[in-house]
Tab-separated table of N, CA and C in Angstrom:
chain	number	residue	atom	x	y	z
A	13	MET	N	0.812	-1.163	0.017
A	13	MET	CA	0.010	0.019	0.001
A	13	MET	C	0.884	1.250	0.017
A	14	ARG	N	0.491	2.199	-0.867
A	14	ARG	CA	1.263	3.415	-1.040
A	14	ARG	C	0.622	4.562	-0.178
A	15	LYS	N	1.460	5.315	0.426
A	15	LYS	CA	0.999	6.481	1.254
A	15	LYS	C	0.642	7.626	0.336
A	16	ASN	N	-0.531	8.243	0.452
A	16	ASN	CA	-0.922	9.387	-0.374
A	16	ASN	C	-0.488	10.689	0.355
A	17	SER	N	0.509	11.367	-0.186
A	17	SER	CA	0.942	12.597	0.466
A	17	SER	C	1.371	13.559	-0.707
A	18	GLY	N	0.998	14.857	-0.553
A	18	GLY	CA	1.365	15.879	-1.523
A	18	GLY	C	0.413	15.923	-2.669
A	19	PHE	N	0.791	16.690	-3.616
A	19	PHE	CA	-0.024	16.927	-4.815
A	19	PHE	C	0.579	16.274	-5.991
A	20	THR	N	-0.224	15.808	-6.905
A	20	THR	CA	0.315	15.370	-8.225
A	20	THR	C	0.567	16.557	-9.102
A	21	ALA	N	1.293	16.385	-10.171
A	21	ALA	CA	1.591	17.457	-11.132
A	21	ALA	C	0.322	18.008	-11.720
A	22	PHE	N	-0.670	17.071	-11.990
A	22	PHE	CA	-1.900	17.454	-12.620
A	22	PHE	C	-2.698	18.395	-11.692
A	23	GLU	N	-2.798	17.977	-10.417
A	23	GLU	CA	-3.573	18.749	-9.397
A	23	GLU	C	-2.935	20.145	-9.254
A	24	LEU	N	-1.602	20.241	-9.273
A	24	LEU	CA	-0.944	21.486	-9.159
A	24	LEU	C	-1.193	22.391	-10.385
A	25	ALA	N	-1.203	21.817	-11.570
A	25	ALA	CA	-1.478	22.587	-12.817
A	25	ALA	C	-2.864	23.116	-12.822
A	26	VAL	N	-3.857	22.290	-12.400
A	26	VAL	CA	-5.227	22.745	-12.343
A	26	VAL	C	-5.393	23.881	-11.316
A	27	SER	N	-4.771	23.747	-10.155
A	27	SER	CA	-4.854	24.784	-9.109
A	27	SER	C	-4.266	26.085	-9.673
A	28	LEU	N	-3.147	26.041	-10.355
A	28	LEU	CA	-2.535	27.242	-10.916
A	28	LEU	C	-3.382	27.834	-12.014
A	29	ALA	N	-4.019	27.045	-12.824
A	29	ALA	CA	-4.907	27.514	-13.892
A	29	ALA	C	-6.117	28.252	-13.282
A	30	ILE	N	-6.685	27.730	-12.240
A	30	ILE	CA	-7.819	28.410	-11.560
A	30	ILE	C	-7.352	29.716	-10.993
A	31	MET	N	-6.154	29.807	-10.339
A	31	MET	CA	-5.645	31.031	-9.780
A	31	MET	C	-5.423	32.102	-10.872
A	32	VAL	N	-4.917	31.659	-12.032
A	32	VAL	CA	-4.705	32.585	-13.159
A	32	VAL	C	-6.019	33.149	-13.688
A	33	ILE	N	-7.009	32.304	-13.777
A	33	ILE	CA	-8.360	32.764	-14.259
A	33	ILE	C	-8.939	33.750	-13.300
A	34	ILE	N	-8.816	33.541	-12.011
A	34	ILE	CA	-9.344	34.454	-10.987
A	34	ILE	C	-8.572	35.766	-11.028
A	35	ALA	N	-7.313	35.702	-11.160
A	35	ALA	CA	-6.441	36.949	-11.234
A	35	ALA	C	-6.817	37.729	-12.486
A	36	ALA	N	-7.074	37.093	-13.626
A	36	ALA	CA	-7.385	37.804	-14.860
A	36	ALA	C	-8.744	38.522	-14.716
A	37	ALA	N	-9.665	37.936	-13.949
A	37	ALA	CA	-10.934	38.570	-13.729
A	37	ALA	C	-10.873	39.726	-12.759
A	38	VAL	N	-9.958	39.679	-11.766
A	38	VAL	CA	-9.910	40.655	-10.673
A	38	VAL	C	-8.997	41.797	-10.999
A	39	LEU	N	-7.948	41.608	-11.792
A	39	LEU	CA	-6.942	42.633	-11.968
A	39	LEU	C	-7.377	43.905	-12.720
A	40	PRO	N	-8.141	43.800	-13.804
A	40	PRO	CA	-8.584	45.121	-14.453
A	40	PRO	C	-9.364	46.040	-13.553
A	41	PRO	N	-10.390	45.595	-12.844
A	41	PRO	CA	-11.048	46.546	-11.908
A	41	PRO	C	-10.149	47.100	-10.851
A	42	TYR	N	-9.178	46.288	-10.344
A	42	TYR	CA	-8.253	46.772	-9.357
A	42	TYR	C	-7.386	47.875	-9.938
A	43	LEU	N	-6.867	47.689	-11.147
A	43	LEU	CA	-6.045	48.729	-11.763
A	43	LEU	C	-6.817	49.971	-12.042
A	44	LYS	N	-8.069	49.884	-12.419
A	44	LYS	CA	-8.922	51.126	-12.616
A	44	LYS	C	-9.096	51.810	-11.242
A	45	TRP	N	-9.388	51.058	-10.217
A	45	TRP	CA	-9.531	51.645	-8.916
A	45	TRP	C	-8.223	52.327	-8.483
A	46	LEU	N	-7.038	51.719	-8.724
A	46	LEU	CA	-5.793	52.271	-8.323
A	46	LEU	C	-5.529	53.618	-9.064
A	47	ARG	N	-5.793	53.641	-10.351
A	47	ARG	CA	-5.668	54.931	-11.102
A	47	ARG	C	-6.548	56.043	-10.587
A	48	GLY	N	-7.789	55.688	-10.221
A	48	GLY	CA	-8.712	56.675	-9.653
A	48	GLY	C	-8.271	57.135	-8.261
A	49	TYR	N	-7.768	56.199	-7.503
A	49	TYR	CA	-7.299	56.559	-6.153
A	49	TYR	C	-6.055	57.479	-6.227
A	50	ARG	N	-5.159	57.186	-7.155
A	50	ARG	CA	-4.034	58.087	-7.305
A	50	ARG	C	-4.423	59.473	-7.751
A	51	LEU	N	-5.411	59.569	-8.684
A	51	LEU	CA	-5.843	60.855	-9.131
A	51	LEU	C	-6.551	61.661	-8.027
A	52	LYS	N	-7.400	61.009	-7.273
A	52	LYS	CA	-8.083	61.685	-6.132
A	52	LYS	C	-7.065	62.126	-5.099
A	53	GLY	N	-6.068	61.303	-4.802
A	53	GLY	CA	-5.025	61.666	-3.850
A	53	GLY	C	-4.236	62.849	-4.273
A	54	ALA	N	-3.855	62.876	-5.598
A	54	ALA	CA	-3.103	63.992	-6.128
A	54	ALA	C	-3.886	65.293	-6.099
A	55	VAL	N	-5.149	65.214	-6.423
A	55	VAL	CA	-6.011	66.453	-6.392
A	55	VAL	C	-6.171	66.946	-4.959
A	56	SER	N	-6.423	66.003	-4.038
A	56	SER	CA	-6.506	66.366	-2.601
A	56	SER	C	-5.257	67.058	-2.129
A	57	ASN	N	-4.083	66.498	-2.476
A	57	ASN	CA	-2.812	67.110	-2.026
A	57	ASN	C	-2.608	68.477	-2.688
A	58	LEU	N	-2.958	68.589	-3.975
A	58	LEU	CA	-2.774	69.873	-4.605
A	58	LEU	C	-3.665	70.936	-4.001
A	59	MET	N	-4.882	70.592	-3.738
A	59	MET	CA	-5.806	71.569	-3.110
A	59	MET	C	-5.288	71.955	-1.756
A	60	ALA	N	-4.834	71.010	-0.947
A	60	ALA	CA	-4.312	71.352	0.401
A	60	ALA	C	-3.055	72.253	0.259
A	61	ASP	N	-2.226	71.958	-0.718
A	61	ASP	CA	-1.012	72.753	-0.872
A	61	ASP	C	-1.358	74.170	-1.367
A	62	LEU	N	-2.373	74.318	-2.232
A	62	LEU	CA	-2.813	75.623	-2.658
A	62	LEU	C	-3.354	76.456	-1.449
A	63	GLU	N	-4.102	75.774	-0.599
A	63	GLU	CA	-4.609	76.425	0.620
A	63	GLU	C	-3.389	76.840	1.517
A	64	MET	N	-2.426	76.028	1.586
A	64	MET	CA	-1.257	76.306	2.374
A	64	MET	C	-0.509	77.518	1.784
A	65	ALA	N	-0.418	77.603	0.518
A	65	ALA	CA	0.230	78.773	-0.175
A	65	ALA	C	-0.567	80.037	0.127
A	66	LYS	N	-1.870	79.922	0.071
A	66	LYS	CA	-2.715	81.113	0.338
A	66	LYS	C	-2.498	81.587	1.785
A	67	ILE	N	-2.478	80.663	2.730
A	67	ILE	CA	-2.350	81.022	4.128
A	67	ILE	C	-0.945	81.557	4.389
A	68	ARG	N	0.121	80.947	3.752
A	68	ARG	CA	1.460	81.475	3.926
A	68	ARG	C	1.563	82.890	3.378
A	69	ALA	N	0.864	83.173	2.226
A	69	ALA	CA	0.889	84.507	1.669
A	69	ALA	C	0.365	85.529	2.679
A	70	ILE	N	-0.774	85.133	3.327
A	70	ILE	CA	-1.395	85.975	4.300
A	70	ILE	C	-0.464	86.168	5.536
A	71	ARG	N	0.108	85.107	5.984
A	71	ARG	CA	0.983	85.135	7.170
A	71	ARG	C	2.226	85.976	6.915
A	72	GLU	N	2.829	85.883	5.741
A	72	GLU	CA	4.067	86.537	5.414
A	72	GLU	C	3.770	87.890	4.807
A	73	ASN	N	2.553	88.139	4.426
A	73	ASN	CA	2.179	89.399	3.708
A	73	ASN	C	3.098	89.612	2.508
A	74	ASP	N	3.209	88.553	1.659
A	74	ASP	CA	4.075	88.588	0.516
A	74	ASP	C	3.482	87.735	-0.613
A	75	LEU	N	4.078	87.823	-1.826
A	75	LEU	CA	3.616	87.040	-2.919
A	75	LEU	C	4.163	85.609	-2.781
A	76	ILE	N	3.290	84.655	-2.792
A	76	ILE	CA	3.647	83.244	-2.807
A	76	ILE	C	3.224	82.669	-4.213
A	77	ALA	N	4.200	82.074	-4.860
A	77	ALA	CA	3.913	81.591	-6.247
A	77	ALA	C	3.782	80.047	-6.244
A	78	VAL	N	2.976	79.610	-7.165
A	78	VAL	CA	2.797	78.156	-7.438
A	78	VAL	C	3.181	77.920	-8.875
A	79	GLN	N	4.266	77.232	-9.141
A	79	GLN	CA	4.749	76.917	-10.528
A	79	GLN	C	4.289	75.481	-10.790
A	80	PHE	N	3.493	75.388	-11.871
A	80	PHE	CA	2.997	74.060	-12.300
A	80	PHE	C	3.895	73.522	-13.399
A	81	CYS	N	4.263	72.212	-13.270
A	81	CYS	CA	4.985	71.495	-14.273
A	81	CYS	C	4.085	70.281	-14.636
A	82	GLN	N	4.429	69.551	-15.609
A	82	GLN	CA	3.558	68.425	-16.022
A	82	GLN	C	3.357	67.372	-14.924
A	83	ASN	N	4.422	66.974	-14.265
A	83	ASN	CA	4.277	65.917	-13.268
A	83	ASN	C	4.625	66.355	-11.872
A	84	ARG	N	4.694	67.694	-11.643
A	84	ARG	CA	4.975	68.175	-10.284
A	84	ARG	C	4.614	69.667	-10.219
A	85	TYR	N	4.629	70.184	-8.992
A	85	TYR	CA	4.422	71.610	-8.814
A	85	TYR	C	5.322	72.075	-7.637
A	86	THR	N	5.632	73.365	-7.646
A	86	THR	CA	6.506	73.927	-6.636
A	86	THR	C	5.919	75.148	-6.109
A	87	ILE	N	5.968	75.335	-4.791
A	87	ILE	CA	5.421	76.550	-4.105
A	87	ILE	C	6.578	77.239	-3.434
A	88	PHE	N	6.736	78.583	-3.769
A	88	PHE	CA	7.840	79.291	-3.195
A	88	PHE	C	7.477	80.760	-3.048
A	89	ASN	N	8.281	81.481	-2.310
A	89	ASN	CA	8.134	82.908	-2.098
A	89	ASN	C	8.715	83.609	-3.327
A	90	GLU	N	7.867	84.318	-4.067
A	90	GLU	CA	8.352	84.869	-5.329
A	90	GLU	C	9.377	86.050	-5.097
A	91	SER	N	9.064	86.934	-4.221
A	91	SER	CA	10.023	88.015	-3.908
A	91	SER	C	10.693	88.596	-5.087
A	92	GLY	N	9.984	88.802	-6.174
A	92	GLY	CA	10.568	89.481	-7.343
A	92	GLY	C	11.277	88.561	-8.332
A	93	ASP	N	11.402	87.254	-7.984
A	93	ASP	CA	12.056	86.329	-8.900
A	93	ASP	C	11.071	85.764	-9.851
A	94	THR	N	11.043	86.369	-11.086
A	94	THR	CA	10.039	85.946	-12.016
A	94	THR	C	10.671	84.971	-13.032
A	95	ASN	N	11.933	84.584	-12.872
A	95	ASN	CA	12.600	83.675	-13.750
A	95	ASN	C	12.562	82.235	-13.345
A	96	TYR	N	11.901	81.901	-12.276
A	96	TYR	CA	11.873	80.534	-11.752
A	96	TYR	C	11.100	79.650	-12.697
A	97	THR	N	11.625	78.529	-13.061
A	97	THR	CA	10.962	77.580	-13.999
A	97	THR	C	10.955	76.223	-13.387
A	98	CYS	N	10.384	75.273	-14.107
A	98	CYS	CA	10.319	73.886	-13.621
A	98	CYS	C	11.750	73.246	-13.506
A	99	THR	N	12.700	73.788	-14.262
A	99	THR	CA	14.047	73.202	-14.198
A	99	THR	C	14.952	73.972	-13.313
A	100	SER	N	14.534	75.110	-12.746
A	100	SER	CA	15.395	75.852	-11.839
A	100	SER	C	15.755	75.044	-10.597
A	101	ALA	N	16.982	75.259	-10.139
A	101	ALA	CA	17.436	74.579	-8.958
A	101	ALA	C	18.175	75.552	-8.041
A	102	GLY	N	18.447	75.086	-6.852
A	102	GLY	CA	19.184	75.903	-5.888
A	102	GLY	C	18.350	76.902	-5.156
A	103	ARG	N	17.055	76.778	-5.108
A	103	ARG	CA	16.171	77.718	-4.381
A	103	ARG	C	15.602	76.935	-3.201
A	104	GLU	N	15.361	77.694	-2.095
A	104	GLU	CA	14.566	77.135	-1.039
A	104	GLU	C	13.119	77.287	-1.350
A	105	VAL	N	12.381	76.223	-1.326
A	105	VAL	CA	10.984	76.220	-1.669
A	105	VAL	C	10.192	75.771	-0.462
A	106	TYR	N	8.868	76.094	-0.443
A	106	TYR	CA	8.016	75.669	0.662
A	106	TYR	C	7.497	74.256	0.376
A	107	ARG	N	7.259	73.967	-0.921
A	107	ARG	CA	6.726	72.668	-1.206
A	107	ARG	C	7.145	72.301	-2.671
A	108	ASP	N	7.702	71.138	-2.863
A	108	ASP	CA	7.968	70.657	-4.249
A	108	ASP	C	7.467	69.256	-4.271
A	109	ARG	N	6.303	69.069	-4.839
A	109	ARG	CA	5.627	67.752	-4.767
A	109	ARG	C	5.555	67.154	-6.177
A	110	THR	N	5.978	65.925	-6.282
A	110	THR	CA	5.858	65.128	-7.473
A	110	THR	C	4.540	64.393	-7.457
A	111	LEU	N	3.825	64.367	-8.586
A	111	LEU	CA	2.559	63.710	-8.667
A	111	LEU	C	2.780	62.210	-8.779
A	112	PRO	N	1.784	61.394	-8.360
A	112	PRO	CA	1.916	59.930	-8.476
A	112	PRO	C	2.077	59.458	-9.945
A	113	SER	N	2.570	58.310	-10.113
A	113	SER	CA	2.803	57.738	-11.437
A	113	SER	C	1.444	57.691	-12.201
A	114	GLY	N	1.484	58.161	-13.445
A	114	GLY	CA	0.261	58.193	-14.301
A	114	GLY	C	-0.609	59.363	-14.129
A	115	VAL	N	-0.287	60.300	-13.222
A	115	VAL	CA	-1.107	61.495	-12.968
A	115	VAL	C	-0.293	62.677	-13.394
A	116	GLU	N	-0.943	63.614	-14.085
A	116	GLU	CA	-0.218	64.837	-14.548
A	116	GLU	C	-1.203	66.015	-14.540
A	117	ILE	N	-0.603	67.221	-14.549
A	117	ILE	CA	-1.367	68.456	-14.645
A	117	ILE	C	-1.432	68.741	-16.171
A	118	ALA	N	-2.660	69.031	-16.655
A	118	ALA	CA	-2.845	69.338	-18.050
A	118	ALA	C	-2.379	70.803	-18.312
A	119	LEU	N	-1.091	70.985	-18.658
A	119	LEU	CA	-0.534	72.294	-18.787
A	119	LEU	C	-1.183	73.063	-19.982
A	120	GLY	N	-1.616	72.300	-20.984
A	120	GLY	CA	-2.228	72.967	-22.156
A	120	GLY	C	-3.524	73.624	-21.848
A	121	ASP	N	-4.178	73.241	-20.759
A	121	ASP	CA	-5.514	73.800	-20.395
A	121	ASP	C	-5.378	74.872	-19.321
A	122	LEU	N	-4.214	75.101	-18.860
A	122	LEU	CA	-3.978	76.156	-17.806
A	122	LEU	C	-4.061	77.528	-18.467
A	123	THR	N	-4.589	78.537	-17.767
A	123	THR	CA	-4.736	79.849	-18.302
A	123	THR	C	-3.745	80.803	-17.606
A	124	PHE	N	-2.777	80.258	-16.876
A	124	PHE	CA	-1.808	81.110	-16.152
A	124	PHE	C	-0.660	81.419	-17.136
A	125	ALA	N	-0.103	82.635	-17.002
A	125	ALA	CA	1.133	82.954	-17.692
A	125	ALA	C	2.281	82.143	-17.186
A	126	ASN	N	3.048	81.540	-18.039
A	126	ASN	CA	4.190	80.695	-17.655
A	126	ASN	C	3.823	79.569	-16.707
A	127	ASN	N	2.586	79.076	-16.739
A	127	ASN	CA	2.102	78.004	-15.881
A	127	ASN	C	2.351	78.299	-14.412
A	128	ARG	N	2.172	79.592	-14.021
A	128	ARG	CA	2.386	80.012	-12.640
A	128	ARG	C	1.245	80.903	-12.159
A	129	THR	N	0.875	80.715	-10.888
A	129	THR	CA	-0.113	81.636	-10.272
A	129	THR	C	0.505	82.100	-8.970
A	130	ASN	N	-0.007	83.235	-8.469
A	130	ASN	CA	0.469	83.837	-7.235
A	130	ASN	C	-0.718	84.176	-6.325
A	131	PHE	N	-0.400	84.118	-5.031
A	131	PHE	CA	-1.327	84.663	-4.026
A	131	PHE	C	-0.713	85.828	-3.345
A	132	ASN	N	-1.472	86.914	-3.203
A	132	ASN	CA	-0.902	88.121	-2.534
A	132	ASN	C	-1.070	88.047	-1.051
A	133	GLY	N	-0.644	89.146	-0.354
A	133	GLY	CA	-0.674	89.167	1.062
A	133	GLY	C	-2.037	89.092	1.717
A	134	ARG	N	-3.092	89.263	0.881
A	134	ARG	CA	-4.475	89.091	1.380
A	134	ARG	C	-5.024	87.727	1.087
A	135	GLY	N	-4.198	86.892	0.447
A	135	GLY	CA	-4.636	85.503	0.108
A	135	GLY	C	-5.476	85.434	-1.138
A	136	LEU	N	-5.432	86.496	-1.957
A	136	LEU	CA	-6.156	86.519	-3.240
A	136	LEU	C	-5.245	86.159	-4.412
A	137	PRO	N	-5.772	85.447	-5.429
A	137	PRO	CA	-5.019	85.146	-6.577
A	137	PRO	C	-4.732	86.483	-7.313
A	138	VAL	N	-3.489	86.700	-7.741
A	138	VAL	CA	-3.048	87.916	-8.399
A	138	VAL	C	-3.569	87.902	-9.866
A	139	GLY	N	-4.230	89.016	-10.255
A	139	GLY	CA	-4.539	89.281	-11.620
A	139	GLY	C	-5.701	88.481	-12.220
A	140	TRP	N	-6.519	87.800	-11.384
A	140	TRP	CA	-7.652	87.056	-11.888
A	140	TRP	C	-8.883	87.884	-11.918
A	141	THR	N	-9.649	87.752	-12.966
A	141	THR	CA	-10.970	88.445	-13.062
A	141	THR	C	-12.139	87.464	-13.081
A	142	ALA	N	-11.795	86.221	-13.268
A	142	ALA	CA	-12.866	85.181	-13.303
A	142	ALA	C	-12.327	83.888	-12.672
A	143	GLU	N	-13.197	82.898	-12.424
A	143	GLU	CA	-12.674	81.743	-11.834
A	143	GLU	C	-11.898	80.909	-12.838
A	144	THR	N	-10.923	80.214	-12.310
A	144	THR	CA	-9.977	79.484	-13.155
A	144	THR	C	-9.913	78.054	-12.660
A	145	ASP	N	-9.590	77.086	-13.541
A	145	ASP	CA	-9.472	75.734	-13.138
A	145	ASP	C	-8.116	75.154	-13.410
A	146	ILE	N	-7.780	74.220	-12.596
A	146	ILE	CA	-6.475	73.534	-12.719
A	146	ILE	C	-6.822	72.041	-12.993
A	147	PRO	N	-6.688	71.602	-14.236
A	147	PRO	CA	-7.090	70.211	-14.516
A	147	PRO	C	-5.945	69.258	-14.203
A	148	VAL	N	-6.285	68.161	-13.487
A	148	VAL	CA	-5.368	67.121	-13.179
A	148	VAL	C	-5.965	65.841	-13.739
A	149	LYS	N	-5.116	65.091	-14.534
A	149	LYS	CA	-5.715	63.970	-15.245
A	149	LYS	C	-4.796	62.702	-15.112
A	150	ASN	N	-5.463	61.602	-15.398
A	150	ASN	CA	-4.759	60.353	-15.612
A	150	ASN	C	-5.140	59.798	-16.979
A	151	ARG	N	-4.916	58.551	-17.293
A	151	ARG	CA	-5.259	58.039	-18.645
A	151	ARG	C	-6.714	58.098	-18.957
A	152	SER	N	-7.577	57.904	-17.927
A	152	SER	CA	-8.999	57.772	-18.224
A	152	SER	C	-9.906	58.780	-17.614
A	153	ASP	N	-9.384	59.674	-16.761
A	153	ASP	CA	-10.300	60.591	-16.045
A	153	ASP	C	-9.591	61.924	-15.808
A	154	THR	N	-10.368	62.978	-15.586
A	154	THR	CA	-9.836	64.330	-15.268
A	154	THR	C	-10.632	64.875	-14.102
A	155	GLN	N	-9.968	65.504	-13.161
A	155	GLN	CA	-10.618	66.238	-12.121
A	155	GLN	C	-10.076	67.666	-12.206
A	156	LYS	N	-10.864	68.624	-11.805
A	156	LYS	CA	-10.436	70.062	-11.853
A	156	LYS	C	-10.582	70.657	-10.508
A	157	ILE	N	-9.604	71.474	-10.107
A	157	ILE	CA	-9.672	72.358	-8.962
A	157	ILE	C	-10.073	73.691	-9.460
A	158	ILE	N	-11.220	74.168	-9.068
A	158	ILE	CA	-11.720	75.438	-9.571
A	158	ILE	C	-11.500	76.427	-8.409
A	159	ILE	N	-10.793	77.542	-8.766
A	159	ILE	CA	-10.481	78.651	-7.872
A	159	ILE	C	-11.167	79.927	-8.374
A	160	ASN	N	-11.956	80.579	-7.512
A	160	ASN	CA	-12.569	81.824	-7.970
A	160	ASN	C	-11.584	82.976	-7.662
A	161	ARG	N	-12.013	84.156	-8.084
A	161	ARG	CA	-11.080	85.263	-7.920
A	161	ARG	C	-10.914	85.751	-6.446
A	162	LEU	N	-11.652	85.229	-5.548
A	162	LEU	CA	-11.527	85.484	-4.152
A	162	LEU	C	-10.681	84.370	-3.398
A	163	GLY	N	-10.265	83.402	-4.103
A	163	GLY	CA	-9.405	82.380	-3.549
A	163	GLY	C	-10.158	81.131	-3.069
A	164	TYR	N	-11.504	81.074	-3.242
A	164	TYR	CA	-12.247	79.919	-2.763
A	164	TYR	C	-12.014	78.780	-3.747
A	165	MET	N	-11.778	77.583	-3.252
A	165	MET	CA	-11.446	76.426	-4.053
A	165	MET	C	-12.433	75.279	-3.868
A	166	LYS	N	-12.724	74.604	-4.969
A	166	LYS	CA	-13.568	73.389	-4.929
A	166	LYS	C	-13.089	72.443	-6.006
A	167	VAL	N	-13.461	71.166	-5.869
A	167	VAL	CA	-13.048	70.145	-6.833
A	167	VAL	C	-14.283	69.691	-7.614
A	168	GLU	N	-14.108	69.607	-8.914
A	168	GLU	CA	-15.147	69.073	-9.801
A	168	GLU	C	-14.613	67.887	-10.556
């Protein structure tokens, strides 16, 4: 009489095939959820950082600039430096945040000069006459942070 222990090669192959079929059914919805989660997180962080820039402008009674690049943004005290770009280095900044993988700011849809906006010492966006939006997108979806000329922000 032979002792039955372990799996046969056939049983192992069937088990692996079942696991592959289940993974193939579960993976696409998970990846869609992950992309959406990254987009919502990036928009939430950007909105919080814009609020921080506004508050810092009020606290320091100075111009605080937000420079938008495709996959990141930088918040700094402008203090007359209008030459700061996405590739500038060697400056002390308040926030330099890189967006998650697959998430970017739609620079073509921004209405800011040089992809930059400022908040003055009263916390108001400089030079705006109407509400403006900042579109943040991934492969399949776009969310916008809408800022009115008084500095109020909301997400759409």
